[in-house]
Structure formats: C-alpha cells, structure tokens
C-alpha cells in the first residue's frame, strides 16, 4: 500500500459447484440462495487502480471500457472513494490471462481484483468481509473470489446485505489433486448474460422457489464431500445442481437455453465414460462451455474426451489461492 494512491491486485476466477441463480435484491446484489465454489488457478486477472488521476480512465484488456461495463467499474470505485473520502479522478487498468468472453467467469476475478486493488489504493486495511461485499456489489460471483480454495457465499438475511459475503471453507492445499478443466466448445459472448437471465428466472420460472430451497440444502452436503475429498459424491452434487439451475433457466419465459448441441454431446459422452471408469463430472454456468470436475489421475483422459467431443481448448485448473496485492503495476 503506497502513499501515491496506487495499488495492484491479482485474483482468480471461481467455478460454483452449488450455484447462485437469482437475486432477492437487484440493487444490492443479494442472492436467494447460498453458493459454494472453488477458486481457479492458474486463471487470473490483474488490476491496477490509481486515485487522484485526471478524469476517469478505465481500460480493460488494452481497450477503453464502454457503456455499462465502464459504469459498473466506476460504481465500485465511487464506493471506495466515498469510504476513504478521496477527491478527484481515477485510472483503472485490468488484464486477464484468459479470454474474457469464453464463459470462464471473468467478471468474478475482475471485480475481486478491482475491489482489493481499489481498497488498497485508497489506504484501507485489507479485510476479507469488506472486500467480498464490495466485490459482490460489482458482480455477485465475485464475492467468492477474494479468498482461495473452497468458498461459501452465505446468502444472508439482512436487508442491507451486511451479512451476505463469502468466506473460505477449505484452503487451496486441502485437495491438491482436484482438477477443474475449463472446456471451450464455443467462443464468443453469450446471448443472455447471467444478470438478465437470472432475473427472468426469478420473475417467470414456476420452479424458482423449489430451486432456491434445493440449492440452499445442497451447500452443506457439498461441503462434507469436499471435506472428505470424495470426488464421486461431489461430482454427483455438482451435476445435479447444474441440471437444476438449467432446468430453471429453461422453464423461464421466454425460455433460456445455455446448452449448445456440443455441450449436450460432451455431457452425454461424460456420463457414458463414467460407466467405464472415468472419474469426471461436469458443471455449467450461463453459457455453452462446461467445466469438468476430475482429479490428477483422470485429467488426461477427461481432457482427451473433451477434445474428441469438440473442445477447441482445454485449460486445466486447480484450486487457487487468495486475491493478493502485487508490486507489478500495469501502468
Ligand atoms: C451461473 O455473478 O455473473 O455463474 O451478480 O448479476 O453479476 P451478477 O451475476 P454473476 O452470475 C453468476 C451466475 C453463475 C453461477 C455462479 O457463479 O454461482
């Protein structure tokens, strides 16, 4: 933390095994259910924030940010500026080591890195809870990227959201053999983003309240499976939670189908391969590109299966560490 109001932070994205899909408060980004995720190394976003600059400059992956994207970054900045009572402008630059629109949860890593960097640049002490809440206000899933390993975002009960933040349940070293393969079947932006999609599900799916209650009940079960490093039992929970989230998406009006034909192809092949001993399960966010949950011993076979079924790219991830400050500023 420097006197020159500048700081840089690095954060990993995360993949939810029990998912967040629906807000009870749009403004404060408060979820209807708790969610559970694993932080993903080596994928990461690096963000530098400097207060006291001239104007408001926001650069994402080498380009000036536009429209809604720029506005969301500046909202986070204004919250920190308000807390630290800082006048003047700001400069923000952010870059990821993975394509932002490949469905690899880049907004989670981006808002986590932004929150940690902005608080440090403003001279505020590092604080997991405050950083998680600040990240949540930018993008819900970002609340789970402040710490590494397994993170639990408790939905909370309070209207003001002060009890809705994520905390680490197990660190990155708890399960070193766990592997999560990011499978790119289709590049390019998804049609209906998570924000709009989950809103539609809350408002129109007749199954919404059943989904929210079920996800809440799955969280403690998933935590036990991770505690026991029981891949098969965790894989089953992750798959059924993904199917249920997508059932809610598909039952929205108009329907939301995030599966591409290739997604279904791979997911069916995975189920078949399990019958012949492949320890691998899938999960899927609001896009066509699944993650495969497997372990060190099966990662090669799982990756090959993904390529045989249309994967253009497979990135092998393992549990990553906490969001952290870095001395290597982007400007
Ligand atoms: C399907 O966190 O991107 O990936 O809070 O509106 O920014 P906003 O949504 P976002 O939604 C993530 C939804 C999900 C499931 C999950 O990560 O839990």
mmCIF file of C-alpha atoms and ligand atoms in Angstrom:
data_model
loop_
_atom_site.group_PDB
_atom_site.id
_atom_site.type_symbol
_atom_site.label_atom_id
_atom_site.label_comp_id
_atom_site.label_asym_id
_atom_site.label_seq_id
_atom_site.Cartn_x
_atom_site.Cartn_y
_atom_site.Cartn_z
ATOM 1 C CA UNK A 1 0.000 0.000 0.000
ATOM 2 C CA UNK A 2 1.575 3.210 -1.101
ATOM 3 C CA UNK A 3 1.229 6.887 -0.385
ATOM 4 C CA UNK A 4 0.740 7.501 -4.085
ATOM 5 C CA UNK A 5 -2.819 6.144 -4.004
ATOM 6 C CA UNK A 6 -1.937 3.319 -6.364
ATOM 7 C CA UNK A 7 -2.230 -0.438 -5.892
ATOM 8 C CA UNK A 8 -2.365 -3.614 -7.962
ATOM 9 C CA UNK A 9 -4.193 -6.818 -7.100
ATOM 10 C CA UNK A 10 -4.406 -10.271 -8.632
ATOM 11 C CA UNK A 11 -7.472 -12.512 -8.248
ATOM 12 C CA UNK A 12 -8.518 -15.885 -9.630
ATOM 13 C CA UNK A 13 -11.962 -16.636 -11.059
ATOM 14 C CA UNK A 14 -14.055 -19.334 -9.405
ATOM 15 C CA UNK A 15 -16.459 -22.030 -10.517
ATOM 16 C CA UNK A 16 -19.573 -22.647 -8.444
ATOM 17 C CA UNK A 17 -20.449 -26.273 -7.679
ATOM 18 C CA UNK A 18 -23.649 -25.144 -5.972
ATOM 19 C CA UNK A 19 -24.762 -22.125 -7.932
ATOM 20 C CA UNK A 20 -26.119 -18.657 -7.426
ATOM 21 C CA UNK A 21 -29.018 -18.044 -9.819
ATOM 22 C CA UNK A 22 -31.390 -15.318 -8.687
ATOM 23 C CA UNK A 23 -31.370 -12.129 -6.645
ATOM 24 C CA UNK A 24 -33.716 -11.075 -3.915
ATOM 25 C CA UNK A 25 -32.334 -7.534 -4.243
ATOM 26 C CA UNK A 26 -31.076 -6.361 -7.639
ATOM 27 C CA UNK A 27 -29.552 -3.133 -6.390
ATOM 28 C CA UNK A 28 -27.523 -4.702 -3.562
ATOM 29 C CA UNK A 29 -26.857 -7.976 -5.437
ATOM 30 C CA UNK A 30 -28.326 -10.155 -2.685
ATOM 31 C CA UNK A 31 -28.949 -13.768 -3.678
ATOM 32 C CA UNK A 32 -31.900 -16.029 -2.978
ATOM 33 C CA UNK A 33 -29.524 -18.873 -2.083
ATOM 34 C CA UNK A 34 -26.072 -19.554 -0.690
ATOM 35 C CA UNK A 35 -23.486 -20.862 -3.145
ATOM 36 C CA UNK A 36 -20.233 -22.796 -2.994
ATOM 37 C CA UNK A 37 -17.239 -22.520 -5.311
ATOM 38 C CA UNK A 38 -13.651 -23.464 -5.984
ATOM 39 C CA UNK A 39 -11.122 -20.760 -6.864
ATOM 40 C CA UNK A 40 -9.319 -21.476 -10.142
ATOM 41 C CA UNK A 41 -5.573 -21.256 -10.684
ATOM 42 C CA UNK A 42 -3.758 -20.500 -12.963
ATOM 43 C CA UNK A 43 -6.506 -18.302 -14.460
ATOM 44 C CA UNK A 44 -6.181 -14.785 -13.082
ATOM 45 C CA UNK A 45 -6.978 -11.124 -13.554
ATOM 46 C CA UNK A 46 -4.564 -8.331 -12.630
ATOM 47 C CA UNK A 47 -5.937 -4.863 -11.892
ATOM 48 C CA UNK A 48 -4.177 -1.585 -11.089
ATOM 49 C CA UNK A 49 -6.079 1.333 -9.539
ATOM 50 C CA UNK A 50 -4.738 4.823 -9.034
ATOM 51 C CA UNK A 51 -6.757 7.525 -7.329
ATOM 52 C CA UNK A 52 -6.031 11.219 -7.800
ATOM 53 C CA UNK A 53 -5.579 10.887 -11.560
ATOM 54 C CA UNK A 54 -7.094 13.338 -14.036
ATOM 55 C CA UNK A 55 -10.572 12.294 -15.214
ATOM 56 C CA UNK A 56 -11.871 8.758 -15.074
ATOM 57 C CA UNK A 57 -9.983 6.299 -17.232
ATOM 58 C CA UNK A 58 -10.930 2.612 -17.357
ATOM 59 C CA UNK A 59 -9.017 0.214 -19.578
ATOM 60 C CA UNK A 60 -9.926 -3.480 -19.833
ATOM 61 C CA UNK A 61 -7.649 -5.873 -21.697
ATOM 62 C CA UNK A 62 -5.948 -2.993 -23.502
ATOM 63 C CA UNK A 63 -9.112 -1.152 -24.600
ATOM 64 C CA UNK A 64 -11.113 1.679 -23.090
ATOM 65 C CA UNK A 65 -14.135 0.200 -21.322
ATOM 66 C CA UNK A 66 -17.502 1.284 -22.691
ATOM 67 C CA UNK A 67 -21.058 1.721 -21.553
ATOM 68 C CA UNK A 68 -22.418 -0.498 -18.822
ATOM 69 C CA UNK A 69 -19.082 -2.242 -18.245
ATOM 70 C CA UNK A 70 -17.297 1.058 -17.569
ATOM 71 C CA UNK A 71 -20.156 2.226 -15.380
ATOM 72 C CA UNK A 72 -20.001 -0.899 -13.186
ATOM 73 C CA UNK A 73 -16.259 -0.444 -12.629
ATOM 74 C CA UNK A 74 -16.765 3.214 -11.729
ATOM 75 C CA UNK A 75 -19.556 2.318 -9.296
ATOM 76 C CA UNK A 76 -17.085 0.150 -7.351
ATOM 77 C CA UNK A 77 -14.534 2.977 -7.469
ATOM 78 C CA UNK A 78 -17.085 5.508 -6.182
ATOM 79 C CA UNK A 79 -17.990 3.267 -3.242
ATOM 80 C CA UNK A 80 -14.336 3.104 -2.199
ATOM 81 C CA UNK A 81 -13.835 6.815 -2.825
ATOM 82 C CA UNK A 82 -16.806 7.514 -0.578
ATOM 83 C CA UNK A 83 -15.444 5.285 2.210
ATOM 84 C CA UNK A 84 -11.964 6.816 2.083
ATOM 85 C CA UNK A 85 -13.245 10.342 1.321
ATOM 86 C CA UNK A 86 -10.948 10.718 -1.660
ATOM 87 C CA UNK A 87 -11.477 13.535 -4.134
ATOM 88 C CA UNK A 88 -10.551 13.590 -7.805
ATOM 89 C CA UNK A 89 -10.273 11.173 -10.665
ATOM 90 C CA UNK A 90 -9.111 7.628 -11.109
ATOM 91 C CA UNK A 91 -7.244 5.418 -13.505
ATOM 92 C CA UNK A 92 -8.024 1.699 -13.729
ATOM 93 C CA UNK A 93 -6.388 -0.917 -15.934
ATOM 94 C CA UNK A 94 -7.172 -4.598 -15.890
ATOM 95 C CA UNK A 95 -5.966 -7.604 -17.831
ATOM 96 C CA UNK A 96 -6.728 -11.321 -17.657
ATOM 97 C CA UNK A 97 -4.632 -14.294 -18.764
ATOM 98 C CA UNK A 98 -7.732 -15.862 -20.365
ATOM 99 C CA UNK A 99 -10.309 -14.610 -22.913
ATOM 100 C CA UNK A 100 -12.986 -12.536 -21.120
ATOM 101 C CA UNK A 101 -15.892 -13.888 -23.141
ATOM 102 C CA UNK A 102 -15.090 -17.612 -23.216
ATOM 103 C CA UNK A 103 -17.509 -18.251 -20.383
ATOM 104 C CA UNK A 104 -14.678 -18.540 -17.867
ATOM 105 C CA UNK A 105 -16.261 -16.350 -15.218
ATOM 106 C CA UNK A 106 -14.014 -13.375 -15.893
ATOM 107 C CA UNK A 107 -16.295 -10.898 -14.124
ATOM 108 C CA UNK A 108 -15.760 -12.699 -10.811
ATOM 109 C CA UNK A 109 -11.977 -12.367 -10.986
ATOM 110 C CA UNK A 110 -12.248 -8.831 -12.376
ATOM 111 C CA UNK A 111 -14.440 -7.426 -9.595
ATOM 112 C CA UNK A 112 -12.462 -9.278 -6.916
ATOM 113 C CA UNK A 113 -9.151 -7.839 -8.176
ATOM 114 C CA UNK A 114 -10.739 -4.395 -8.595
ATOM 115 C CA UNK A 115 -12.121 -4.430 -5.055
ATOM 116 C CA UNK A 116 -8.855 -5.472 -3.425
ATOM 117 C CA UNK A 117 -6.794 -3.024 -5.526
ATOM 118 C CA UNK A 118 -9.181 -0.094 -5.004
ATOM 119 C CA UNK A 119 -9.323 -0.554 -1.232
ATOM 120 C CA UNK A 120 -5.531 -0.807 -1.010
ATOM 121 C CA UNK A 121 -5.006 2.214 -3.280
ATOM 122 C CA UNK A 122 -7.317 4.198 -1.010
ATOM 123 C CA UNK A 123 -5.251 3.151 2.024
ATOM 124 C CA UNK A 124 -7.991 0.985 3.544
ATOM 125 C CA UNK A 125 -6.819 -2.057 5.514
ATOM 126 C CA UNK A 126 -7.221 -5.493 3.927
ATOM 127 C CA UNK A 127 -10.475 -7.002 5.136
ATOM 128 C CA UNK A 128 -11.966 -10.180 3.696
ATOM 129 C CA UNK A 129 -15.559 -9.350 4.564
ATOM 130 C CA UNK A 130 -15.468 -5.753 3.322
ATOM 131 C CA UNK A 131 -13.692 -6.816 0.115
ATOM 132 C CA UNK A 132 -16.168 -9.634 -0.511
ATOM 133 C CA UNK A 133 -19.140 -7.309 -0.043
ATOM 134 C CA UNK A 134 -17.582 -4.674 -2.304
ATOM 135 C CA UNK A 135 -16.880 -7.319 -4.959
ATOM 136 C CA UNK A 136 -20.438 -8.675 -4.581
ATOM 137 C CA UNK A 137 -21.886 -5.256 -5.349
ATOM 138 C CA UNK A 138 -19.977 -5.326 -8.668
ATOM 139 C CA UNK A 139 -20.910 -8.917 -9.578
ATOM 140 C CA UNK A 140 -22.362 -11.499 -7.204
ATOM 141 C CA UNK A 141 -19.990 -14.357 -8.009
ATOM 142 C CA UNK A 142 -17.005 -12.029 -7.407
ATOM 143 C CA UNK A 143 -17.778 -12.192 -3.682
ATOM 144 C CA UNK A 144 -16.342 -15.743 -3.842
ATOM 145 C CA UNK A 145 -13.010 -14.743 -5.455
ATOM 146 C CA UNK A 146 -11.485 -12.820 -2.546
ATOM 147 C CA UNK A 147 -10.196 -15.992 -0.924
ATOM 148 C CA UNK A 148 -8.726 -19.167 -2.377
ATOM 149 C CA UNK A 149 -9.684 -22.826 -2.122
ATOM 150 C CA UNK A 150 -13.342 -23.546 -1.382
ATOM 151 C CA UNK A 151 -15.510 -20.501 -0.674
ATOM 152 C CA UNK A 152 -19.019 -20.312 0.722
ATOM 153 C CA UNK A 153 -21.142 -17.259 -0.027
ATOM 154 C CA UNK A 154 -23.842 -17.188 2.643
ATOM 155 C CA UNK A 155 -26.999 -15.605 1.301
ATOM 156 C CA UNK A 156 -27.558 -13.627 4.495
ATOM 157 C CA UNK A 157 -30.845 -12.354 5.877
ATOM 158 C CA UNK A 158 -30.368 -8.638 6.420
ATOM 159 C CA UNK A 159 -31.961 -6.140 4.080
ATOM 160 C CA UNK A 160 -28.752 -4.078 3.881
ATOM 161 C CA UNK A 161 -26.619 -7.050 2.763
ATOM 162 C CA UNK A 162 -24.033 -6.744 5.553
ATOM 163 C CA UNK A 163 -24.331 -10.496 6.238
ATOM 164 C CA UNK A 164 -24.089 -11.564 2.585
ATOM 165 C CA UNK A 165 -20.417 -12.272 1.816
ATOM 166 C CA UNK A 166 -18.149 -15.225 1.065
ATOM 167 C CA UNK A 167 -15.624 -16.923 3.303
ATOM 168 C CA UNK A 168 -13.111 -19.684 2.800
ATOM 169 C CA UNK A 169 -14.160 -23.145 3.987
ATOM 170 C CA UNK A 170 -11.038 -25.084 2.905
ATOM 171 C CA UNK A 171 -7.815 -23.579 1.596
ATOM 172 C CA UNK A 172 -6.188 -24.390 -1.762
ATOM 173 C CA UNK A 173 -3.927 -27.045 -0.198
ATOM 174 C CA UNK A 174 -6.830 -29.072 1.205
ATOM 175 C CA UNK A 175 -7.324 -31.046 -2.020
ATOM 176 C CA UNK A 176 -4.234 -30.638 -4.208
ATOM 177 C CA UNK A 177 -5.254 -33.407 -6.659
ATOM 178 C CA UNK A 178 -8.599 -31.861 -7.551
ATOM 179 C CA UNK A 179 -8.741 -30.674 -11.161
ATOM 180 C CA UNK A 180 -11.235 -28.486 -12.982
ATOM 181 C CA UNK A 181 -10.948 -28.451 -16.748
ATOM 182 C CA UNK A 182 -12.235 -25.328 -18.452
ATOM 183 C CA UNK A 183 -13.568 -26.626 -21.756
ATOM 184 C CA UNK A 184 -14.101 -24.140 -24.572
ATOM 185 C CA UNK A 185 -16.606 -25.540 -27.066
ATOM 186 C CA UNK A 186 -17.745 -22.192 -28.427
ATOM 187 C CA UNK A 187 -16.046 -18.828 -28.162
ATOM 188 C CA UNK A 188 -17.933 -15.547 -28.208
ATOM 189 C CA UNK A 189 -20.363 -13.681 -25.970
ATOM 190 C CA UNK A 190 -23.370 -15.484 -24.607
ATOM 191 C CA UNK A 191 -26.751 -14.260 -25.770
ATOM 192 C CA UNK A 192 -28.390 -13.578 -22.428
ATOM 193 C CA UNK A 193 -25.985 -12.710 -19.651
ATOM 194 C CA UNK A 194 -26.292 -14.078 -16.126
ATOM 195 C CA UNK A 195 -27.688 -10.837 -14.742
ATOM 196 C CA UNK A 196 -30.608 -10.651 -17.130
ATOM 197 C CA UNK A 197 -31.071 -14.433 -17.252
ATOM 198 C CA UNK A 198 -31.376 -14.971 -13.527
ATOM 199 C CA UNK A 199 -33.775 -12.028 -13.239
ATOM 200 C CA UNK A 200 -36.011 -13.648 -15.818
ATOM 201 C CA UNK A 201 -35.880 -16.959 -13.920
ATOM 202 C CA UNK A 202 -36.851 -15.297 -10.621
ATOM 203 C CA UNK A 203 -39.728 -13.490 -12.304
ATOM 204 C CA UNK A 204 -41.093 -16.214 -14.565
ATOM 205 C CA UNK A 205 -39.984 -19.765 -13.695
ATOM 206 C CA UNK A 206 -42.740 -21.671 -11.860
ATOM 207 C CA UNK A 207 -39.951 -23.759 -10.309
ATOM 208 C CA UNK A 208 -37.990 -20.852 -8.886
ATOM 209 C CA UNK A 209 -38.692 -21.246 -5.177
ATOM 210 C CA UNK A 210 -38.050 -25.003 -5.304
ATOM 211 C CA UNK A 211 -34.705 -24.301 -6.959
ATOM 212 C CA UNK A 212 -33.653 -21.778 -4.337
ATOM 213 C CA UNK A 213 -34.567 -24.078 -1.438
ATOM 214 C CA UNK A 214 -32.835 -27.050 -3.037
ATOM 215 C CA UNK A 215 -29.585 -25.180 -3.694
ATOM 216 C CA UNK A 216 -29.523 -23.971 -0.092
ATOM 217 C CA UNK A 217 -29.882 -27.559 1.134
ATOM 218 C CA UNK A 218 -27.125 -28.835 -1.187
ATOM 219 C CA UNK A 219 -24.470 -26.482 0.181
ATOM 220 C CA UNK A 220 -23.754 -28.326 3.468
ATOM 221 C CA UNK A 221 -23.750 -31.678 1.614
ATOM 222 C CA UNK A 222 -21.218 -30.387 -0.896
ATOM 223 C CA UNK A 223 -19.039 -29.045 1.935
ATOM 224 C CA UNK A 224 -18.961 -32.525 3.525
ATOM 225 C CA UNK A 225 -17.941 -34.117 0.239
ATOM 226 C CA UNK A 226 -15.121 -31.627 -0.207
ATOM 227 C CA UNK A 227 -14.041 -32.163 3.393
ATOM 228 C CA UNK A 228 -13.829 -35.932 2.668
ATOM 229 C CA UNK A 229 -12.228 -35.360 -0.763
ATOM 230 C CA UNK A 230 -14.939 -37.623 -2.173
ATOM 231 C CA UNK A 231 -14.843 -36.803 -5.870
ATOM 232 C CA UNK A 232 -17.655 -39.125 -6.980
ATOM 233 C CA UNK A 233 -20.085 -37.854 -4.357
ATOM 234 C CA UNK A 234 -19.130 -34.220 -5.013
ATOM 235 C CA UNK A 235 -19.409 -34.769 -8.767
ATOM 236 C CA UNK A 236 -22.956 -36.029 -8.359
ATOM 237 C CA UNK A 237 -23.974 -32.987 -6.364
ATOM 238 C CA UNK A 238 -22.314 -30.620 -8.836
ATOM 239 C CA UNK A 239 -24.048 -32.233 -11.813
ATOM 240 C CA UNK A 240 -27.486 -32.333 -10.295
ATOM 241 C CA UNK A 241 -27.154 -28.711 -9.154
ATOM 242 C CA UNK A 242 -26.133 -27.681 -12.680
ATOM 243 C CA UNK A 243 -29.053 -29.614 -14.210
ATOM 244 C CA UNK A 244 -31.454 -27.984 -11.780
ATOM 245 C CA UNK A 245 -30.152 -24.479 -12.429
ATOM 246 C CA UNK A 246 -30.550 -25.068 -16.155
ATOM 247 C CA UNK A 247 -33.996 -26.581 -15.649
ATOM 248 C CA UNK A 248 -34.973 -23.289 -14.006
ATOM 249 C CA UNK A 249 -33.385 -21.333 -16.870
ATOM 250 C CA UNK A 250 -35.222 -23.470 -19.454
ATOM 251 C CA UNK A 251 -38.507 -23.095 -17.597
ATOM 252 C CA UNK A 252 -38.231 -19.285 -17.702
ATOM 253 C CA UNK A 253 -40.379 -17.299 -20.107
ATOM 254 C CA UNK A 254 -39.040 -16.740 -22.720
ATOM 255 C CA UNK A 255 -37.004 -19.913 -22.186
ATOM 256 C CA UNK A 256 -33.281 -19.666 -21.623
ATOM 257 C CA UNK A 257 -31.211 -22.495 -23.043
ATOM 258 C CA UNK A 258 -27.481 -22.131 -22.466
ATOM 259 C CA UNK A 259 -26.651 -25.590 -23.802
ATOM 260 C CA UNK A 260 -25.194 -25.722 -27.296
ATOM 261 C CA UNK A 261 -25.573 -29.017 -29.177
ATOM 262 C CA UNK A 262 -21.888 -29.675 -28.451
ATOM 263 C CA UNK A 263 -22.484 -29.126 -24.729
ATOM 264 C CA UNK A 264 -25.079 -31.866 -24.656
ATOM 265 C CA UNK A 265 -22.800 -34.085 -26.749
ATOM 266 C CA UNK A 266 -19.941 -33.763 -24.296
ATOM 267 C CA UNK A 267 -22.117 -34.122 -21.220
ATOM 268 C CA UNK A 268 -23.666 -37.352 -22.561
ATOM 269 C CA UNK A 269 -20.253 -38.736 -23.508
ATOM 270 C CA UNK A 270 -19.017 -37.972 -19.997
ATOM 271 C CA UNK A 271 -21.906 -39.903 -18.440
ATOM 272 C CA UNK A 272 -21.108 -42.870 -20.693
ATOM 273 C CA UNK A 273 -17.380 -42.738 -19.949
ATOM 274 C CA UNK A 274 -18.140 -42.869 -16.237
ATOM 275 C CA UNK A 275 -19.583 -46.341 -16.750
ATOM 276 C CA UNK A 276 -16.146 -47.453 -17.894
ATOM 277 C CA UNK A 277 -14.281 -45.878 -15.025
ATOM 278 C CA UNK A 278 -13.663 -42.235 -15.908
ATOM 279 C CA UNK A 279 -13.976 -40.205 -12.710
ATOM 280 C CA UNK A 280 -15.234 -36.952 -14.239
ATOM 281 C CA UNK A 281 -18.375 -34.834 -13.816
ATOM 282 C CA UNK A 282 -19.495 -31.563 -15.374
ATOM 283 C CA UNK A 283 -20.839 -28.257 -14.247
ATOM 284 C CA UNK A 284 -22.150 -25.453 -16.467
ATOM 285 C CA UNK A 285 -22.687 -21.719 -15.904
ATOM 286 C CA UNK A 286 -24.783 -19.443 -18.098
ATOM 287 C CA UNK A 287 -23.050 -20.380 -21.341
ATOM 288 C CA UNK A 288 -22.197 -23.374 -23.541
ATOM 289 C CA UNK A 289 -18.739 -24.117 -22.090
ATOM 290 C CA UNK A 290 -18.674 -26.699 -19.297
ATOM 291 C CA UNK A 291 -16.115 -27.317 -16.596
ATOM 292 C CA UNK A 292 -15.115 -30.914 -15.941
ATOM 293 C CA UNK A 293 -14.558 -31.865 -12.342
ATOM 294 C CA UNK A 294 -11.926 -34.586 -12.082
ATOM 295 C CA UNK A 295 -8.588 -35.384 -10.435
ATOM 296 C CA UNK A 296 -4.908 -35.632 -11.251
ATOM 297 C CA UNK A 297 -5.193 -39.298 -12.226
ATOM 298 C CA UNK A 298 -8.054 -38.774 -14.689
ATOM 299 C CA UNK A 299 -7.303 -35.318 -16.067
ATOM 300 C CA UNK A 300 -5.562 -36.690 -19.183
ATOM 301 C CA UNK A 301 -8.442 -38.982 -20.142
ATOM 302 C CA UNK A 302 -11.030 -36.343 -19.323
ATOM 303 C CA UNK A 303 -9.206 -33.781 -21.479
ATOM 304 C CA UNK A 304 -8.974 -36.238 -24.375
ATOM 305 C CA UNK A 305 -12.670 -36.997 -24.135
ATOM 306 C CA UNK A 306 -13.435 -33.261 -24.244
ATOM 307 C CA UNK A 307 -11.288 -32.812 -27.370
ATOM 308 C CA UNK A 308 -12.930 -35.804 -29.056
ATOM 309 C CA UNK A 309 -16.240 -34.082 -28.448
ATOM 310 C CA UNK A 310 -15.475 -30.704 -29.921
ATOM 311 C CA UNK A 311 -13.340 -28.856 -27.365
ATOM 312 C CA UNK A 312 -11.210 -26.192 -29.059
ATOM 313 C CA UNK A 313 -9.336 -25.549 -25.908
ATOM 314 C CA UNK A 314 -8.999 -27.264 -22.538
ATOM 315 C CA UNK A 315 -7.394 -25.418 -19.640
ATOM 316 C CA UNK A 316 -6.527 -27.494 -16.624
ATOM 317 C CA UNK A 317 -7.161 -25.650 -13.379
ATOM 318 C CA UNK A 318 -6.615 -26.497 -9.747
ATOM 319 C CA UNK A 319 -7.669 -24.799 -6.532
ATOM 320 C CA UNK A 320 -6.060 -21.354 -6.401
ATOM 321 C CA UNK A 321 -5.033 -19.004 -3.613
ATOM 322 C CA UNK A 322 -6.328 -15.758 -2.172
ATOM 323 C CA UNK A 323 -6.638 -12.487 -4.052
ATOM 324 C CA UNK A 324 -3.393 -10.641 -3.308
ATOM 325 C CA UNK A 325 -1.538 -7.393 -3.813
ATOM 326 C CA UNK A 326 1.336 -7.177 -6.279
ATOM 327 C CA UNK A 327 4.141 -4.653 -6.793
ATOM 328 C CA UNK A 328 3.986 -5.110 -10.563
ATOM 329 C CA UNK A 329 1.663 -2.315 -11.594
ATOM 330 C CA UNK A 330 0.097 -2.276 -15.069
ATOM 331 C CA UNK A 331 0.986 1.435 -15.513
HETATM 332 C C1 LIG B 1 -24.375 -19.081 -13.441
HETATM 333 O O1 LIG B 1 -22.132 -13.219 -10.663
HETATM 334 O O2 LIG B 1 -22.144 -13.079 -13.170
HETATM 335 O O3 LIG B 1 -22.200 -18.233 -12.964
HETATM 336 O O4 LIG B 1 -24.336 -10.876 -9.839
HETATM 337 O O5 LIG B 1 -25.584 -10.329 -11.916
HETATM 338 O O6 LIG B 1 -23.112 -10.025 -11.844
HETATM 339 P P1 LIG B 1 -24.296 -10.810 -11.350
HETATM 340 O O7 LIG B 1 -24.147 -12.298 -11.878
HETATM 341 P P2 LIG B 1 -22.908 -13.281 -11.933
HETATM 342 O O8 LIG B 1 -23.701 -14.685 -12.001
HETATM 343 C C2 LIG B 1 -23.101 -15.912 -11.865
HETATM 344 C C3 LIG B 1 -24.092 -16.987 -12.169
HETATM 345 C C4 LIG B 1 -23.488 -18.358 -12.424
HETATM 346 C C5 LIG B 1 -23.469 -19.200 -11.155
HETATM 347 C C6 LIG B 1 -22.454 -18.856 -10.106
HETATM 348 O O9 LIG B 1 -21.333 -18.414 -10.427
HETATM 349 O O10 LIG B 1 -22.771 -19.083 -8.914
#
